[in-house]
Amino acid sequence: MFTNMKLATKLFGSFVIVLALMIGLGTYAIVQLSTVNASTVDIATNWMPSVKDVLLTRGNLHRVRVLELRTILTDDANEIRDAISESSDRIASMRKTWEEYGKLLSSPEEKQLYDQAKADLDGFIAEHDKIVTLGAANKNEEARNVLNGTSLKRYNAFRTATDKLTEINVNGADGAARTAAEVFANARSWVIGTLIGCSILALAMAFLITRSLVRQLGGEPAYVGEIANSVSNGDLTLDIQTRAGDNTSVLAAMKNMVGKLSHIVSEVNGGAEALAGASEEVSATAQSLSQASSEQASGVEETSASVEQMTASISQNTENSKVTDSIATKAATEASEGGEAVRATVSAMKQIAQKIGIIDDIAYQTNLLALNAAIEAARAGEHGKGFAVVAAEVRKLAERSQVAAQEIGDVAGSSVELAERAGKLLDEMVPNIRKTSDLVQEITAASEEQSSGVSQINAAMTQLSQTTQQNASSSEELAATAEEMSGQAEQLRNTISFFRISGMADARRTRATARKPAKTAARKATPVLDLAMADGDMMDGGIDERSFARY
């Protein structure tokens, strides 16, 4: 399995394994160092501060007892006052120190002893207050009895409890130190063993990788480099020596590569000759096609111009038809409105004739009344003469009104007949005008359809013109590309001449005598060489055209 791995996988795997062992070793060492550090921190932050607090409290307690004895034995008031003041400070310090120690308790046993010692300390402080009070009252004998009695018992009980507490904390510190020492010893043994194992494993893997690398190369790296340099200089006449049965090494692959390269170079040179001849034929065909495409493009452009003119004429007819349709529609509307106005006029004239008839009747009745009035005035004799004159005048006015009313009635009747005739003529004109508008709309629709069809023809002609122009341009590009291919083939032959293979010089001379002169390239070409090396196809078949750059 190891021999089938890639070189990168082998190297990477080896370093990963060594790195994993180093990480494991470092992790183990860190864990053990953490344990040692925890023990050291426990000693520094718990056990030693606990011992310090206990011893400091005991020292202050002993000093307070000495100060109590001084207050009893001395008669100097200043000395007594100083002793009492110092005692108060010592007691406050003891309380504070003891409270700090209470935060560092680590076991139920220590907690029990701590509570017991605290009770003894509180009792001692209470007895101290009694001693101070008795001493201040000059009751020294009673104060001495308290000092040597209950106070001494509290003092001794506190010392006994603190001795045990000190022992517990000292033993805890010793245990933490022993644990740290044991962890250090175990870690040192494990680290030394792991380092030895890693060294052995690294040496074994280095040996295996070196051996595998030499097998993969197939020989010494210097010999492989010499072969590679010779190939890079174009020498394909090499006789590469490999081990018997070696088919997978780099050296064996290079031997196979040199053989195939020799065959490929020979075939590529022949293909370049064929490519040069074919490119000349393609160039001639492309130039002929380009000329025909240019002529066709000119004809298409003329046809397109004629179609555009016809499109403009049809568009103008369409616009004129739309204007005529608008005018006809407006005339039909106005004629219809005129007919309505004439009918309204006829109706008004008929009403006027009726009113004039009424006026004629009124004039006739007035004439009769005036005649009757004249008759009655004649009967009245002299008394009715004035009335008869008035009646005669009224009769004349009535006759004149009747005549005028009859004349107006005749005129109104004639006007009604004329208006009715005009209305009939307008009614007959409206359908004709509407029919004309419909015909104009049909002409407009037909013109729009013709315009749309001609526009499509024009678009098709434009597209055809563009296609023809593109074909002409493509033909010109094809001709230029063919000439460029000819130049590329010549450059390819020059490039292949870099390689040295057996029989290459004779073949080169033979092809040089049979080669036709190449045309000058349309533009300067850039040499492009793309050799495809297959395992078996190039040995058995001919040139694959995909091996060259496509234009």
XYZ file of C-alpha atoms in Angstrom:
551
model
C 0.000 0.000 0.000
C 2.877 2.408 0.867
C 4.610 1.784 -2.487
C 1.440 2.691 -4.439
C 1.058 6.073 -2.775
C 1.986 9.321 -4.494
C 5.252 10.935 -3.446
C 3.441 14.000 -2.144
C 1.119 11.738 -0.137
C 4.071 9.858 1.349
C 5.907 13.016 2.350
C 2.787 14.714 3.611
C 1.686 11.590 5.504
C 5.105 11.199 7.134
C 5.167 14.778 8.301
C 1.560 14.504 9.476
C 2.365 11.395 11.550
C 5.443 13.001 13.117
C 3.491 16.208 13.688
C 0.619 14.253 15.260
C 3.052 12.508 17.624
C 4.620 15.851 18.505
C 1.188 17.375 19.094
C 0.231 14.395 21.263
C 3.476 14.668 23.201
C 3.019 18.411 23.631
C -0.596 17.955 24.718
C 0.382 15.308 27.281
C 3.194 17.518 28.579
C 0.847 20.491 28.838
C -1.710 18.409 30.760
C 0.941 17.153 33.191
C 2.402 20.625 33.568
C -1.116 21.879 34.263
C -1.381 19.315 37.073
C 1.993 20.394 38.502
C 0.970 24.025 38.163
C -2.345 23.330 39.911
C -0.487 21.703 42.818
C 1.950 24.623 43.003
C -0.863 27.164 42.844
C -2.727 25.212 45.550
C 0.331 25.365 47.806
C 0.878 29.075 47.107
C -2.747 30.208 47.347
C -4.222 27.812 49.929
C -1.922 25.799 52.150
C 0.847 28.354 52.733
C -1.539 31.333 53.280
C -3.519 29.152 55.703
C -0.371 28.338 57.726
C 0.624 32.002 57.623
C -2.801 33.177 58.875
C -2.835 30.601 61.695
C 0.686 31.452 62.856
C 0.024 35.196 62.568
C -3.129 34.849 64.674
C -1.258 32.816 67.287
C 1.491 35.443 67.404
C -1.011 38.243 67.938
C -2.808 36.188 70.596
C 0.456 35.605 72.469
C 1.275 39.328 72.263
C -2.176 40.226 73.651
C -1.598 37.918 76.606
C 1.758 39.575 77.300
C 0.066 42.990 77.148
C -2.616 41.756 79.571
C 0.067 40.722 82.033
C 1.757 44.124 81.647
C -1.468 45.982 82.461
C -1.747 43.975 85.693
C 1.862 44.272 86.813
C 2.566 47.948 86.029
C 1.265 51.017 87.805
C 2.212 53.469 85.056
C -1.007 54.862 83.550
C 0.667 55.671 80.208
C 2.079 52.190 79.898
C -1.328 50.702 80.742
C -2.999 52.934 78.147
C -0.448 51.966 75.502
C -0.879 48.282 76.323
C -4.664 48.532 76.063
C -4.414 50.392 72.714
C -1.970 47.860 71.264
C -4.174 45.016 72.526
C -7.179 46.483 70.696
C -5.161 46.725 67.475
C -3.893 43.165 67.891
C -7.415 41.844 68.499
C -8.754 43.654 65.378
C -5.883 42.189 63.345
C -6.623 38.696 64.738
C -10.290 38.952 63.763
C -9.440 40.082 60.238
C -6.748 37.417 59.773
C -9.024 34.700 61.091
C -11.819 35.737 58.711
C -9.375 35.579 55.775
C -8.298 32.117 56.868
C -11.947 31.046 56.969
C -12.153 31.613 53.190
C -9.347 29.069 52.586
C -10.877 26.044 54.332
C -10.658 22.877 52.245
C -12.126 20.004 54.307
C -14.893 19.341 56.857
C -12.274 18.443 59.497
C -10.523 21.757 58.997
C -13.888 23.548 59.120
C -14.728 21.896 62.454
C -11.362 22.831 63.994
C -11.733 26.346 62.584
C -15.139 26.809 64.258
C -13.793 25.433 67.552
C -10.761 27.728 67.423
C -12.986 30.696 66.552
C -15.153 29.985 69.612
C -12.027 29.815 71.805
C -10.767 33.056 70.254
C -14.070 34.814 70.919
C -13.987 33.504 74.509
C -10.400 34.700 74.966
C -11.365 38.165 73.682
C -14.297 38.258 76.116
C -11.970 37.335 79.008
C -9.546 39.983 77.765
C -12.259 42.610 78.098
C -12.827 41.491 81.719
C -9.116 41.713 82.498
C -8.915 45.216 81.019
C -11.989 46.310 82.978
C -10.649 44.886 86.269
C -7.217 46.383 85.646
C -8.746 49.797 85.007
C -10.550 49.463 88.393
C -7.235 48.524 90.135
C -8.581 45.058 90.855
C -5.309 43.458 89.872
C -5.762 40.343 91.963
C -9.096 39.507 90.356
C -7.664 40.342 86.951
C -4.721 37.985 87.651
C -7.161 35.222 88.594
C -9.031 35.664 85.306
C -5.709 35.768 83.425
C -4.497 32.525 84.967
C -7.944 30.935 84.973
C -10.538 31.046 82.199
C -8.404 33.226 79.924
C -5.516 30.748 80.140
C -7.888 27.869 79.324
C -9.174 29.710 76.246
C -5.606 30.526 75.256
C -4.427 26.914 75.584
C -7.537 25.565 73.767
C -6.953 27.989 70.867
C -3.271 26.983 70.670
C -4.223 23.284 70.614
C -6.755 23.850 67.792
C -4.318 25.984 65.799
C -1.599 23.343 66.220
C -3.925 20.840 64.552
C -4.888 23.346 61.854
C -1.218 24.034 61.163
C -0.552 20.314 60.918
C -3.452 19.861 58.485
C -2.224 22.674 56.205
C 1.410 21.537 56.362
C 0.335 17.982 55.462
C -1.789 19.359 52.590
C 1.161 21.331 51.249
C 3.395 18.239 51.522
C 0.772 16.173 49.642
C 0.508 18.750 46.872
C 4.294 18.834 46.574
C 4.487 15.025 46.402
C 1.745 14.986 43.725
C 3.631 17.553 41.658
C 6.860 15.550 41.978
C 5.122 12.296 40.936
C 3.447 13.961 37.957
C 6.772 15.469 36.873
C 8.541 12.101 37.105
C 5.811 10.324 35.095
C 5.730 13.088 32.482
C 9.508 12.996 32.113
C 9.444 9.220 31.525
C 6.627 9.495 28.982
C 8.306 12.372 27.122
C 11.645 10.547 26.913
C 9.947 7.349 25.677
C 7.853 9.225 23.135
C 10.891 11.117 21.811
C 12.774 7.846 21.348
C 9.754 6.299 19.547
C 9.311 9.360 17.310
C 12.992 9.298 16.394
C 12.858 5.602 15.452
C 9.644 6.119 13.453
C 11.086 9.174 11.651
C 14.240 7.244 10.688
C 12.167 4.309 9.394
C 9.896 6.555 7.354
C 12.892 8.484 5.954
C 14.447 5.186 4.832
C 11.213 3.984 3.200
C 10.563 7.311 1.449
C 14.159 7.518 0.139
C 13.992 3.964 -1.175
C 10.592 4.580 -2.782
C 11.815 7.850 -4.331
C 14.814 6.136 -5.954
C 12.508 3.420 -7.355
C 10.098 6.000 -8.727
C 12.901 7.936 -10.414
C 14.424 4.738 -11.888
C 17.998 5.859 -11.284
C 20.140 8.520 -9.755
C 18.637 12.031 -9.938
C 21.820 13.272 -11.695
C 21.357 10.769 -14.558
C 17.668 11.663 -14.848
C 18.598 15.353 -14.955
C 21.183 14.708 -17.688
C 18.563 12.939 -19.835
C 16.081 15.786 -19.284
C 18.674 18.408 -20.292
C 19.495 16.505 -23.486
C 15.794 16.326 -24.422
C 15.384 20.046 -23.656
C 18.234 20.713 -26.145
C 16.342 18.830 -28.881
C 18.436 15.645 -28.843
C 16.017 12.728 -29.407
C 18.736 10.225 -30.425
C 19.387 9.220 -26.795
C 19.769 5.595 -25.676
C 18.285 5.656 -22.158
C 19.353 2.762 -19.896
C 16.774 1.409 -17.421
C 16.602 -1.541 -15.055
C 15.216 -4.832 -16.310
C 11.447 -4.961 -15.915
C 11.204 -1.241 -15.029
C 8.063 0.136 -16.685
C 6.764 2.586 -14.073
C 9.713 4.799 -13.091
C 10.311 8.351 -14.276
C 13.334 7.195 -16.289
C 11.253 4.527 -18.071
C 8.566 7.119 -18.793
C 11.203 9.483 -20.220
C 12.510 6.671 -22.450
C 8.994 6.058 -23.761
C 8.492 9.821 -24.146
C 11.677 10.238 -26.215
C 10.606 7.427 -28.555
C 7.152 8.888 -29.045
C 8.518 12.407 -29.455
C 10.789 11.186 -32.249
C 7.798 9.691 -34.052
C 5.646 12.774 -33.402
C 8.297 15.184 -34.700
C 8.632 13.185 -37.897
C 4.866 13.074 -38.431
C 4.398 16.734 -37.524
C 6.984 17.773 -40.095
C 5.105 15.865 -42.814
C 1.816 17.328 -41.624
C 3.276 20.831 -41.815
C 4.143 20.273 -45.484
C 0.601 19.075 -46.225
C -0.865 21.966 -44.236
C 1.083 24.515 -46.296
C -0.285 23.127 -49.598
C -3.853 22.921 -48.286
C -3.707 26.477 -46.948
C -2.773 27.805 -50.412
C -5.798 26.084 -51.975
C -8.076 27.374 -49.244
C -6.743 30.901 -49.803
C -7.557 30.810 -53.542
C -11.079 29.471 -52.913
C -11.713 32.053 -50.202
C -10.668 34.927 -52.460
C -13.050 33.758 -55.213
C -15.863 33.413 -52.683
C -15.109 36.891 -51.330
C -15.431 38.470 -54.811
C -18.777 36.728 -55.489
C -20.084 37.762 -52.059
C -19.131 41.391 -52.717
C -21.078 41.439 -56.033
C -24.086 39.840 -54.384
C -23.939 42.397 -51.563
C -24.043 45.263 -54.111
C -27.176 43.820 -55.800
C -28.881 43.297 -52.454
C -28.184 46.907 -51.460
C -29.819 48.228 -54.681
C -32.897 46.042 -54.134
C -33.065 47.190 -50.526
C -33.007 50.853 -51.639
C -35.950 50.254 -54.070
C -37.933 48.519 -51.341
C -37.298 51.444 -48.995
C -38.664 53.891 -51.621
C -41.777 51.757 -52.095
C -42.168 51.628 -48.309
C -42.056 55.430 -48.167
C -44.763 55.743 -50.901
C -47.063 53.271 -49.150
C -46.522 55.070 -45.847
C -47.490 58.385 -47.518
C -50.672 56.793 -48.980
C -51.505 55.430 -45.548
C -51.141 58.862 -43.963
C -53.302 60.481 -46.700
C -55.995 57.809 -46.230
C -56.005 58.465 -42.491
C -56.435 62.228 -43.113
C -59.260 61.601 -45.674
C -60.965 59.213 -43.248
C -60.801 61.859 -40.540
C -62.314 64.495 -42.881
C -65.108 62.133 -44.054
C -65.934 61.157 -40.502
C -66.094 64.817 -39.507
C -68.333 65.651 -42.555
C -70.721 62.802 -41.689
C -70.943 64.046 -38.140
C -71.571 67.638 -39.228
C -74.186 66.533 -41.825
C -75.988 64.522 -39.172
C -75.942 67.535 -36.859
C -77.220 69.746 -39.765
C -80.130 67.339 -40.343
C -81.043 67.560 -36.685
C -80.886 71.371 -36.885
C -83.151 71.406 -40.012
C -85.678 69.140 -38.318
C -85.678 71.457 -35.323
C -86.178 74.431 -37.704
C -89.131 72.707 -39.453
C -90.737 72.060 -36.097
C -90.274 75.733 -35.110
C -91.708 76.956 -38.464
C -94.754 74.760 -37.997
C -95.316 76.221 -34.555
C -94.951 79.742 -36.008
C -97.541 78.907 -38.723
C -99.904 77.648 -36.043
C -99.476 80.859 -34.018
C -100.028 82.999 -37.163
C -103.251 81.037 -37.849
C -104.392 81.954 -34.360
C -103.571 85.629 -35.096
C -105.594 85.377 -38.357
C -108.572 84.014 -36.418
C -108.223 86.808 -33.869
C -108.188 89.429 -36.709
C -111.250 87.807 -38.265
C -113.125 87.884 -34.952
C -112.025 91.478 -34.397
C -113.383 92.424 -37.839
C -116.745 90.826 -36.998
C -116.845 92.614 -33.677
C -116.030 95.940 -35.387
C -118.828 95.330 -37.926
C -121.310 94.609 -35.141
C -120.132 97.723 -33.332
C -120.734 99.850 -36.460
C -124.245 98.433 -36.804
C -125.014 99.204 -33.180
C -123.550 102.699 -33.603
C -125.833 103.329 -36.611
C -128.819 102.312 -34.537
C -127.773 104.749 -31.874
C -127.979 107.651 -34.283
C -126.165 110.841 -33.364
C -124.959 109.370 -30.106
C -123.148 106.491 -31.813
C -121.249 108.429 -34.493
C -118.012 108.639 -32.539
C -118.188 104.993 -31.649
C -118.878 104.167 -35.322
C -115.700 106.023 -36.357
C -113.640 104.040 -33.823
C -115.235 100.775 -34.911
C -114.398 101.595 -38.551
C -110.747 102.156 -37.648
C -110.609 98.955 -35.626
C -112.113 97.080 -38.542
C -109.458 98.484 -40.876
C -106.714 97.424 -38.474
C -108.231 93.952 -38.159
C -108.397 93.584 -41.939
C -104.784 94.694 -42.292
C -103.713 92.289 -39.501
C -105.587 89.457 -41.164
C -103.923 90.169 -44.529
C -100.463 90.348 -42.890
C -101.108 87.131 -40.955
C -102.148 85.333 -44.137
C -98.991 86.544 -45.938
C -96.773 85.450 -43.035
C -98.560 82.076 -42.969
C -97.878 81.615 -46.674
C -94.176 82.475 -46.162
C -93.951 80.121 -43.153
C -95.564 77.326 -45.156
C -93.071 77.815 -47.989
C -90.200 77.838 -45.453
C -91.455 74.615 -43.870
C -91.502 72.918 -47.266
C -87.965 74.117 -48.056
C -86.690 73.057 -44.623
C -88.282 69.600 -44.957
C -86.697 69.194 -48.376
C -83.279 70.272 -47.025
C -83.663 67.789 -44.143
C -84.469 64.955 -46.566
C -81.410 65.850 -48.669
C -79.164 65.874 -45.563
C -80.600 62.528 -44.410
C -79.776 61.085 -47.841
C -76.219 62.546 -47.716
C -75.245 61.154 -44.252
C -75.281 57.416 -45.270
C -73.248 58.207 -48.385
C -70.694 60.150 -46.357
C -70.458 57.324 -43.790
C -70.053 54.757 -46.559
C -67.273 56.913 -48.020
C -65.612 57.008 -44.547
C -65.840 53.206 -44.281
C -64.261 52.785 -47.718
C -61.454 55.173 -46.763
C -60.869 53.183 -43.540
C -60.638 49.967 -45.554
C -58.137 51.664 -47.878
C -56.139 52.799 -44.815
C -56.116 49.273 -43.328
C -55.007 47.799 -46.654
C -52.257 50.427 -46.910
C -51.066 49.614 -43.371
C -50.972 45.897 -44.213
C -49.004 46.678 -47.369
C -46.668 48.904 -45.325
C -46.153 46.127 -42.753
C -45.459 43.575 -45.486
C -43.040 45.877 -47.254
C -41.334 46.619 -43.903
C -40.849 42.895 -43.367
C -39.468 42.589 -46.887
C -37.186 45.540 -46.194
C -36.004 43.946 -42.906
C -35.378 40.668 -44.694
C -33.440 42.468 -47.413
C -31.429 44.326 -44.761
C -30.652 41.075 -42.971
C -29.767 39.462 -46.300
C -27.492 42.412 -47.054
C -25.809 42.083 -43.659
C -25.436 38.339 -44.114
C -23.931 38.848 -47.566
C -21.534 41.449 -46.206
C -20.609 39.128 -43.343
C -20.004 36.337 -45.823
C -17.779 38.625 -47.861
C -15.909 39.688 -44.719
C -15.641 36.079 -43.560
C -14.314 35.088 -46.971
C -11.657 37.776 -46.754
C -10.779 36.671 -43.228
C -10.656 33.062 -44.407
C -8.269 34.030 -47.192
C -6.074 35.939 -44.741
C -6.248 33.035 -42.287
C -5.249 30.589 -45.014
C -2.228 32.712 -45.841
C -1.452 32.958 -42.141
C -1.750 29.181 -41.848
C 0.803 28.856 -44.617
C 3.159 31.098 -42.661
C 2.440 29.122 -39.490
C 3.242 25.880 -41.312
C 6.599 27.316 -42.351
C 7.291 28.423 -38.795
C 6.206 25.002 -37.546
C 8.759 23.375 -39.853
C 11.404 25.734 -38.532
C 10.401 24.840 -34.977
C 10.518 21.101 -35.665
C 14.022 21.516 -37.081
C 15.149 22.139 -33.466
C 14.803 18.394 -32.726
C 17.462 15.902 -33.881
C 16.205 12.446 -34.869
C 17.579 9.763 -37.165
C 16.685 10.258 -40.876
C 15.480 13.822 -40.277
C 18.076 15.474 -42.573
C 17.267 13.276 -45.615
C 13.522 13.818 -45.233
C 14.062 17.576 -44.891
C 16.051 17.770 -48.142
C 13.444 15.695 -50.051
C 10.553 17.916 -48.884
C 12.498 21.091 -49.650
C 12.830 20.142 -53.339
C 9.120 19.224 -53.669
C 7.714 22.171 -51.703
C 5.905 24.969 -53.566
C 6.783 28.564 -52.779
C 4.449 29.832 -50.097
C 2.454 33.032 -50.437
C 3.268 36.015 -48.325
C 1.095 36.155 -45.217
C -1.570 38.875 -45.036
C -0.349 39.846 -41.591
C 2.535 38.760 -39.391
C 1.666 35.479 -37.677
C 2.537 34.401 -34.184
C 3.983 30.884 -33.991
C 1.647 28.540 -32.180
C 2.594 24.947 -31.417
C 0.393 22.557 -29.509
C 1.705 18.991 -29.500
C -0.560 16.358 -28.002
C 1.237 13.262 -26.776
C -1.021 10.218 -26.564
C 0.127 6.839 -25.278
C -0.762 4.707 -28.300
C -2.598 6.700 -30.952
C 0.457 8.612 -32.181
C 2.459 5.415 -32.569
C -0.219 3.559 -34.521
C -2.063 6.279 -36.515
C -1.330 9.490 -38.387
C -1.372 13.109 -37.358
C -4.364 14.283 -35.318
C -5.402 17.715 -36.584
C -6.456 18.645 -33.048
C -2.758 18.649 -32.127
C -2.352 22.056 -33.809
C -3.755 25.434 -32.841
C -7.045 26.125 -34.662
C -7.587 29.439 -36.421
